Amino acid sequence: AGLYDLKPFVHSDCGGDLGNAVRGSAGNLIRWTAHCSYGSILRFHGGASSSPLCLAWCPCIGEPPMLVVGLSDGCVALWVSGVAGWVRSRAFGPGAAHLGAVRGVAWAPDVGRSHEVIATASSDKTTKLWNLTSAGGGYGGGEGEGEGGQAGGADGWSAVPCATLPHHSQVWRVSWNASGSLLASSEDDGTVRVFKMDPSGEWQQAKATGGRV
């Protein structure tokens, strides 16, 4: 929550099973289910050129709580919750993941892979897929600057691009199906595309509709 003001706010409340709603500074409404009571502000440095635009939670219950955030400067940030609080991982590296703003991120469903898969959508007219792995099977723990800082030292997480899917115009959103075998994307010109992995392991467009197909 709280996107566009450089400070996403991670919050939940023990008040029951009712979902909580938090309205961000730009009027974005995000809902989730209550679990426990804590609050953290994740700060991004770099001014307006590095504003958070989108986020997605890791769906895997076997991993620590993780959050991936797309930024207006083309970077992608991974935040991991550990004993020291929320720490920004260096998984995606210090540089930009895209040549344009990252407007959509989607975490693939947990279907028993040995790695996580994340999709990012950008104004640079591409969608990228990333394989996220943990060398140590854990997270950074006490290493790093804690809330609002870059993780200091190797935290074990590594994101490697595994596919770049070209589009005709800016890509705004990406979404997985329930099994993580299909990825849908929506473009600025109204085109919706569906991609799937072929037998050789390459991601190919399976269908497109609307816009400039």
PDB file of C-alpha atoms in Angstrom:
ATOM      1  CA  ALA A   1       0.000   0.000   0.000  1.00  0.00           C
ATOM      2  CA  GLY A   2       1.069   3.637  -0.173  1.00  0.00           C
ATOM      3  CA  LEU A   3       2.532   3.417  -3.665  1.00  0.00           C
ATOM      4  CA  TYR A   4       3.794   6.545  -5.438  1.00  0.00           C
ATOM      5  CA  ASP A   5       4.939   8.245  -2.227  1.00  0.00           C
ATOM      6  CA  LEU A   6       8.212   6.258  -2.109  1.00  0.00           C
ATOM      7  CA  LYS A   7       7.058   4.423   1.039  1.00  0.00           C
ATOM      8  CA  PRO A   8       5.084   1.187   0.582  1.00  0.00           C
ATOM      9  CA  PHE A   9       3.554   0.265   3.948  1.00  0.00           C
ATOM     10  CA  VAL A  10       3.386  -3.406   4.946  1.00  0.00           C
ATOM     11  CA  HIS A  11       0.580  -3.862   7.473  1.00  0.00           C
ATOM     12  CA  SER A  12      -1.795  -6.446   8.913  1.00  0.00           C
ATOM     13  CA  ASP A  13      -4.012  -6.566  11.960  1.00  0.00           C
ATOM     14  CA  CYS A  14      -5.081  -9.269  14.427  1.00  0.00           C
ATOM     15  CA  GLY A  15      -8.610  -7.911  14.593  1.00  0.00           C
ATOM     16  CA  GLY A  16     -10.244 -10.936  12.975  1.00  0.00           C
ATOM     17  CA  ASP A  17     -10.824 -12.521   9.593  1.00  0.00           C
ATOM     18  CA  LEU A  18     -12.019  -9.363   7.887  1.00  0.00           C
ATOM     19  CA  GLY A  19      -9.711  -7.975   5.218  1.00  0.00           C
ATOM     20  CA  ASN A  20      -8.079  -4.642   5.803  1.00  0.00           C
ATOM     21  CA  ALA A  21      -8.036  -1.811   3.290  1.00  0.00           C
ATOM     22  CA  VAL A  22      -5.376   0.858   3.028  1.00  0.00           C
ATOM     23  CA  ARG A  23      -5.616   3.737   0.577  1.00  0.00           C
ATOM     24  CA  GLY A  24      -2.288   4.893  -0.843  1.00  0.00           C
ATOM     25  CA  SER A  25      -1.332   8.519  -1.345  1.00  0.00           C
ATOM     26  CA  ALA A  26      -2.377   8.328  -5.000  1.00  0.00           C
ATOM     27  CA  GLY A  27      -5.750   6.769  -4.208  1.00  0.00           C
ATOM     28  CA  ASN A  28      -4.790   3.169  -4.984  1.00  0.00           C
ATOM     29  CA  LEU A  29      -6.775   0.696  -2.893  1.00  0.00           C
ATOM     30  CA  ILE A  30      -5.146  -2.593  -1.877  1.00  0.00           C
ATOM     31  CA  ARG A  31      -6.865  -5.278   0.234  1.00  0.00           C
ATOM     32  CA  TRP A  32      -5.537  -8.318   2.044  1.00  0.00           C
ATOM     33  CA  THR A  33      -6.486 -10.653   4.882  1.00  0.00           C
ATOM     34  CA  ALA A  34      -5.485 -10.023   8.476  1.00  0.00           C
ATOM     35  CA  HIS A  35      -2.859 -12.316  10.015  1.00  0.00           C
ATOM     36  CA  CYS A  36      -0.748 -10.663  12.716  1.00  0.00           C
ATOM     37  CA  SER A  37       0.028  -7.211  13.994  1.00  0.00           C
ATOM     38  CA  TYR A  38       3.035  -5.414  12.572  1.00  0.00           C
ATOM     39  CA  GLY A  39       3.852  -2.495  10.347  1.00  0.00           C
ATOM     40  CA  SER A  40       6.884  -1.622   8.217  1.00  0.00           C
ATOM     41  CA  ILE A  41       7.680   1.228   5.856  1.00  0.00           C
ATOM     42  CA  LEU A  42       9.906   0.249   2.932  1.00  0.00           C
ATOM     43  CA  ARG A  43      11.787   3.303   1.710  1.00  0.00           C
ATOM     44  CA  PHE A  44      13.243   3.719  -1.768  1.00  0.00           C
ATOM     45  CA  HIS A  45      16.005   6.237  -2.357  1.00  0.00           C
ATOM     46  CA  GLY A  46      16.474   8.164  -5.579  1.00  0.00           C
ATOM     47  CA  GLY A  47      13.661  10.708  -5.523  1.00  0.00           C
ATOM     48  CA  ALA A  48      10.749  10.797  -7.927  1.00  0.00           C
ATOM     49  CA  SER A  49      12.774   8.910 -10.550  1.00  0.00           C
ATOM     50  CA  SER A  50      12.585   5.811  -8.351  1.00  0.00           C
ATOM     51  CA  SER A  51       8.949   5.704  -7.259  1.00  0.00           C
ATOM     52  CA  PRO A  52       7.307   2.327  -6.547  1.00  0.00           C
ATOM     53  CA  LEU A  53       4.542   1.612  -9.065  1.00  0.00           C
ATOM     54  CA  CYS A  54       3.432  -1.971  -8.427  1.00  0.00           C
ATOM     55  CA  LEU A  55       3.997  -4.909  -6.089  1.00  0.00           C
ATOM     56  CA  ALA A  56       3.319  -8.630  -5.679  1.00  0.00           C
ATOM     57  CA  TRP A  57       3.632 -11.035  -2.747  1.00  0.00           C
ATOM     58  CA  CYS A  58       5.394 -14.402  -2.901  1.00  0.00           C
ATOM     59  CA  PRO A  59       2.670 -17.093  -2.805  1.00  0.00           C
ATOM     60  CA  CYS A  60       5.002 -19.864  -1.579  1.00  0.00           C
ATOM     61  CA  ILE A  61       4.302 -20.835   2.048  1.00  0.00           C
ATOM     62  CA  GLY A  62       7.662 -22.597   2.251  1.00  0.00           C
ATOM     63  CA  GLU A  63       9.603 -19.351   1.868  1.00  0.00           C
ATOM     64  CA  PRO A  64       9.899 -16.361   4.203  1.00  0.00           C
ATOM     65  CA  PRO A  65       7.489 -13.488   3.451  1.00  0.00           C
ATOM     66  CA  MET A  66       8.761 -11.755   0.301  1.00  0.00           C
ATOM     67  CA  LEU A  67       7.575  -8.795  -1.726  1.00  0.00           C
ATOM     68  CA  VAL A  68       8.652  -7.757  -5.230  1.00  0.00           C
ATOM     69  CA  VAL A  69       8.246  -4.097  -6.218  1.00  0.00           C
ATOM     70  CA  GLY A  70       8.468  -2.477  -9.656  1.00  0.00           C
ATOM     71  CA  LEU A  71       9.958   1.035  -9.802  1.00  0.00           C
ATOM     72  CA  SER A  72       9.571   3.976 -12.158  1.00  0.00           C
ATOM     73  CA  ASP A  73      13.302   3.990 -13.003  1.00  0.00           C
ATOM     74  CA  GLY A  74      13.143   0.453 -14.460  1.00  0.00           C
ATOM     75  CA  CYS A  75      14.497  -1.299 -11.382  1.00  0.00           C
ATOM     76  CA  VAL A  76      12.910  -4.246  -9.601  1.00  0.00           C
ATOM     77  CA  ALA A  77      13.314  -4.580  -5.835  1.00  0.00           C
ATOM     78  CA  LEU A  78      12.947  -7.741  -3.764  1.00  0.00           C
ATOM     79  CA  TRP A  79      12.191  -7.335  -0.063  1.00  0.00           C
ATOM     80  CA  VAL A  80      12.568 -10.265   2.339  1.00  0.00           C
ATOM     81  CA  SER A  81      11.264 -10.471   5.893  1.00  0.00           C
ATOM     82  CA  GLY A  82      13.631 -11.953   8.466  1.00  0.00           C
ATOM     83  CA  VAL A  83      14.621 -11.701  12.098  1.00  0.00           C
ATOM     84  CA  ALA A  84      15.981  -8.191  11.473  1.00  0.00           C
ATOM     85  CA  GLY A  85      12.775  -7.001   9.821  1.00  0.00           C
ATOM     86  CA  TRP A  86      12.260  -6.268   6.137  1.00  0.00           C
ATOM     87  CA  VAL A  87      15.533  -6.193   4.168  1.00  0.00           C
ATOM     88  CA  ARG A  88      16.000  -5.251   0.523  1.00  0.00           C
ATOM     89  CA  SER A  89      17.748  -8.075  -1.308  1.00  0.00           C
ATOM     90  CA  ARG A  90      20.307  -7.609  -4.076  1.00  0.00           C
ATOM     91  CA  ALA A  91      18.672 -10.372  -6.120  1.00  0.00           C
ATOM     92  CA  PHE A  92      17.916  -8.137  -9.121  1.00  0.00           C
ATOM     93  CA  GLY A  93      21.230  -6.298  -8.928  1.00  0.00           C
ATOM     94  CA  PRO A  94      21.911  -2.572  -8.548  1.00  0.00           C
ATOM     95  CA  GLY A  95      20.999  -1.603 -12.116  1.00  0.00           C
ATOM     96  CA  ALA A  96      17.727  -1.335 -13.997  1.00  0.00           C
ATOM     97  CA  ALA A  97      15.904  -4.501 -14.998  1.00  0.00           C
ATOM     98  CA  HIS A  98      14.097  -2.631 -17.803  1.00  0.00           C
ATOM     99  CA  LEU A  99      14.771   0.405 -19.992  1.00  0.00           C
ATOM    100  CA  GLY A 100      11.471   1.939 -18.902  1.00  0.00           C
ATOM    101  CA  ALA A 101       9.228   2.074 -15.859  1.00  0.00           C
ATOM    102  CA  VAL A 102       8.119  -1.265 -14.419  1.00  0.00           C
ATOM    103  CA  ARG A 103       4.327  -0.960 -14.348  1.00  0.00           C
ATOM    104  CA  GLY A 104       3.347  -4.517 -13.475  1.00  0.00           C
ATOM    105  CA  VAL A 105       4.795  -7.459 -11.533  1.00  0.00           C
ATOM    106  CA  ALA A 106       3.335 -10.927 -10.990  1.00  0.00           C
ATOM    107  CA  TRP A 107       4.641 -13.805  -8.891  1.00  0.00           C
ATOM    108  CA  ALA A 108       3.942 -17.234 -10.429  1.00  0.00           C
ATOM    109  CA  PRO A 109       1.891 -19.662  -8.295  1.00  0.00           C
ATOM    110  CA  ASP A 110       3.757 -22.176  -6.149  1.00  0.00           C
ATOM    111  CA  VAL A 111       3.529 -25.475  -8.066  1.00  0.00           C
ATOM    112  CA  GLY A 112       6.530 -27.313  -6.652  1.00  0.00           C
ATOM    113  CA  ARG A 113       9.299 -25.724  -8.729  1.00  0.00           C
ATOM    114  CA  SER A 114      12.843 -25.672  -7.379  1.00  0.00           C
ATOM    115  CA  HIS A 115      12.801 -21.894  -7.978  1.00  0.00           C
ATOM    116  CA  GLU A 116      10.386 -18.965  -8.013  1.00  0.00           C
ATOM    117  CA  VAL A 117       9.255 -17.272 -11.260  1.00  0.00           C
ATOM    118  CA  ILE A 118       8.455 -13.564 -11.458  1.00  0.00           C
ATOM    119  CA  ALA A 119       7.071 -11.640 -14.449  1.00  0.00           C
ATOM    120  CA  THR A 120       7.707  -7.909 -14.906  1.00  0.00           C
ATOM    121  CA  ALA A 121       5.906  -5.595 -17.358  1.00  0.00           C
ATOM    122  CA  SER A 122       7.448  -2.354 -18.558  1.00  0.00           C
ATOM    123  CA  SER A 123       6.899   0.790 -20.574  1.00  0.00           C
ATOM    124  CA  ASP A 124       9.901  -0.326 -22.664  1.00  0.00           C
ATOM    125  CA  LYS A 125       7.456  -2.604 -24.574  1.00  0.00           C
ATOM    126  CA  THR A 126       8.700  -5.835 -23.025  1.00  0.00           C
ATOM    127  CA  THR A 127       7.694  -8.367 -20.429  1.00  0.00           C
ATOM    128  CA  LYS A 128      10.519 -10.238 -18.718  1.00  0.00           C
ATOM    129  CA  LEU A 129      10.494 -13.507 -16.810  1.00  0.00           C
ATOM    130  CA  TRP A 130      12.930 -14.095 -13.957  1.00  0.00           C
ATOM    131  CA  ASN A 131      14.010 -17.256 -12.171  1.00  0.00           C
ATOM    132  CA  LEU A 132      14.524 -16.468  -8.493  1.00  0.00           C
ATOM    133  CA  THR A 133      16.665 -18.905  -6.515  1.00  0.00           C
ATOM    134  CA  SER A 134      18.175 -19.060  -3.047  1.00  0.00           C
ATOM    135  CA  ALA A 135      21.681 -20.497  -2.843  1.00  0.00           C
ATOM    136  CA  GLY A 136      21.527 -21.016   0.892  1.00  0.00           C
ATOM    137  CA  GLY A 137      17.893 -21.985   1.190  1.00  0.00           C
ATOM    138  CA  GLY A 138      17.297 -19.010   3.473  1.00  0.00           C
ATOM    139  CA  TYR A 139      17.327 -15.279   3.678  1.00  0.00           C
ATOM    140  CA  GLY A 140      19.593 -12.470   4.727  1.00  0.00           C
ATOM    141  CA  GLY A 141      18.639 -12.496   8.396  1.00  0.00           C
ATOM    142  CA  GLY A 142      20.534  -9.727  10.114  1.00  0.00           C
ATOM    143  CA  GLU A 143      22.576  -8.647   7.124  1.00  0.00           C
ATOM    144  CA  GLY A 144      21.610  -5.466   5.335  1.00  0.00           C
ATOM    145  CA  GLU A 145      20.363  -2.086   6.396  1.00  0.00           C
ATOM    146  CA  GLY A 146      16.960  -3.276   7.532  1.00  0.00           C
ATOM    147  CA  GLU A 147      13.938  -1.194   6.632  1.00  0.00           C
ATOM    148  CA  GLY A 148      14.496   1.158   3.744  1.00  0.00           C
ATOM    149  CA  GLY A 149      18.042   0.176   2.746  1.00  0.00           C
ATOM    150  CA  GLN A 150      19.870  -1.969   0.257  1.00  0.00           C
ATOM    151  CA  ALA A 151      20.806  -5.366   1.618  1.00  0.00           C
ATOM    152  CA  GLY A 152      24.451  -5.381   2.691  1.00  0.00           C
ATOM    153  CA  GLY A 153      26.383  -8.524   1.755  1.00  0.00           C
ATOM    154  CA  ALA A 154      25.236 -11.612  -0.098  1.00  0.00           C
ATOM    155  CA  ASP A 155      21.739 -12.608   1.040  1.00  0.00           C
ATOM    156  CA  GLY A 156      21.560 -15.791  -1.016  1.00  0.00           C
ATOM    157  CA  TRP A 157      18.847 -14.675  -3.450  1.00  0.00           C
ATOM    158  CA  SER A 158      19.541 -14.385  -7.163  1.00  0.00           C
ATOM    159  CA  ALA A 159      17.208 -13.356 -10.001  1.00  0.00           C
ATOM    160  CA  VAL A 160      18.209 -14.440 -13.508  1.00  0.00           C
ATOM    161  CA  PRO A 161      16.251 -13.341 -16.616  1.00  0.00           C
ATOM    162  CA  CYS A 162      14.983 -16.393 -18.469  1.00  0.00           C
ATOM    163  CA  ALA A 163      12.827 -14.769 -21.169  1.00  0.00           C
ATOM    164  CA  THR A 164      12.156 -11.392 -22.782  1.00  0.00           C
ATOM    165  CA  LEU A 165       8.757 -11.158 -24.483  1.00  0.00           C
ATOM    166  CA  PRO A 166       8.444  -8.251 -26.978  1.00  0.00           C
ATOM    167  CA  HIS A 167       5.248  -6.198 -27.377  1.00  0.00           C
ATOM    168  CA  HIS A 168       4.083  -3.436 -29.742  1.00  0.00           C
ATOM    169  CA  SER A 169       3.411  -0.854 -27.030  1.00  0.00           C
ATOM    170  CA  GLN A 170       3.875  -0.232 -23.310  1.00  0.00           C
ATOM    171  CA  VAL A 171       2.937  -3.189 -21.126  1.00  0.00           C
ATOM    172  CA  TRP A 172       0.772  -2.344 -18.124  1.00  0.00           C
ATOM    173  CA  ARG A 173      -0.147  -5.592 -16.410  1.00  0.00           C
ATOM    174  CA  VAL A 174       0.859  -9.250 -16.272  1.00  0.00           C
ATOM    175  CA  SER A 175      -1.063 -12.120 -14.678  1.00  0.00           C
ATOM    176  CA  TRP A 176      -0.507 -15.889 -14.292  1.00  0.00           C
ATOM    177  CA  ASN A 177      -3.067 -18.665 -14.520  1.00  0.00           C
ATOM    178  CA  ALA A 178      -3.595 -20.920 -11.494  1.00  0.00           C
ATOM    179  CA  SER A 179      -0.908 -23.422 -12.506  1.00  0.00           C
ATOM    180  CA  GLY A 180       1.714 -20.893 -13.625  1.00  0.00           C
ATOM    181  CA  SER A 181       1.802 -22.379 -17.124  1.00  0.00           C
ATOM    182  CA  LEU A 182       0.242 -19.380 -18.907  1.00  0.00           C
ATOM    183  CA  LEU A 183       1.059 -15.682 -18.613  1.00  0.00           C
ATOM    184  CA  ALA A 184      -1.276 -12.934 -19.832  1.00  0.00           C
ATOM    185  CA  SER A 185      -0.169  -9.364 -20.558  1.00  0.00           C
ATOM    186  CA  SER A 186      -2.094  -6.193 -21.394  1.00  0.00           C
ATOM    187  CA  GLU A 187      -0.699  -3.403 -23.555  1.00  0.00           C
ATOM    188  CA  ASP A 188      -1.312   0.314 -23.906  1.00  0.00           C
ATOM    189  CA  ASP A 189      -2.898  -0.195 -27.337  1.00  0.00           C
ATOM    190  CA  GLY A 190      -5.524  -2.599 -25.954  1.00  0.00           C
ATOM    191  CA  THR A 191      -3.811  -5.844 -26.944  1.00  0.00           C
ATOM    192  CA  VAL A 192      -4.008  -8.797 -24.573  1.00  0.00           C
ATOM    193  CA  ARG A 193      -1.438 -11.535 -25.157  1.00  0.00           C
ATOM    194  CA  VAL A 194      -1.106 -15.014 -23.688  1.00  0.00           C
ATOM    195  CA  PHE A 195       2.276 -16.744 -23.503  1.00  0.00           C
ATOM    196  CA  LYS A 196       3.192 -20.322 -22.664  1.00  0.00           C
ATOM    197  CA  MET A 197       6.338 -22.452 -22.553  1.00  0.00           C
ATOM    198  CA  ASP A 198       6.927 -24.737 -25.536  1.00  0.00           C
ATOM    199  CA  PRO A 199       8.391 -28.277 -25.282  1.00  0.00           C
ATOM    200  CA  SER A 200      11.924 -26.884 -25.667  1.00  0.00           C
ATOM    201  CA  GLY A 201      11.494 -24.627 -22.622  1.00  0.00           C
ATOM    202  CA  GLU A 202      11.111 -21.377 -24.588  1.00  0.00           C
ATOM    203  CA  TRP A 203       8.252 -18.976 -23.874  1.00  0.00           C
ATOM    204  CA  GLN A 204       6.131 -18.280 -26.957  1.00  0.00           C
ATOM    205  CA  GLN A 205       3.007 -16.282 -27.685  1.00  0.00           C
ATOM    206  CA  ALA A 206       0.013 -18.609 -27.733  1.00  0.00           C
ATOM    207  CA  LYS A 207      -2.769 -16.101 -28.398  1.00  0.00           C
ATOM    208  CA  ALA A 208      -3.452 -12.382 -28.817  1.00  0.00           C
ATOM    209  CA  THR A 209      -6.602 -10.343 -29.121  1.00  0.00           C
ATOM    210  CA  GLY A 210      -7.535  -6.679 -29.612  1.00  0.00           C
ATOM    211  CA  GLY A 211      -5.236  -3.752 -30.402  1.00  0.00           C
ATOM    212  CA  ARG A 212      -2.425  -4.508 -32.863  1.00  0.00           C
ATOM    213  CA  VAL A 213      -2.307  -8.299 -32.792  1.00  0.00           C
TER     214      VAL A 213
END
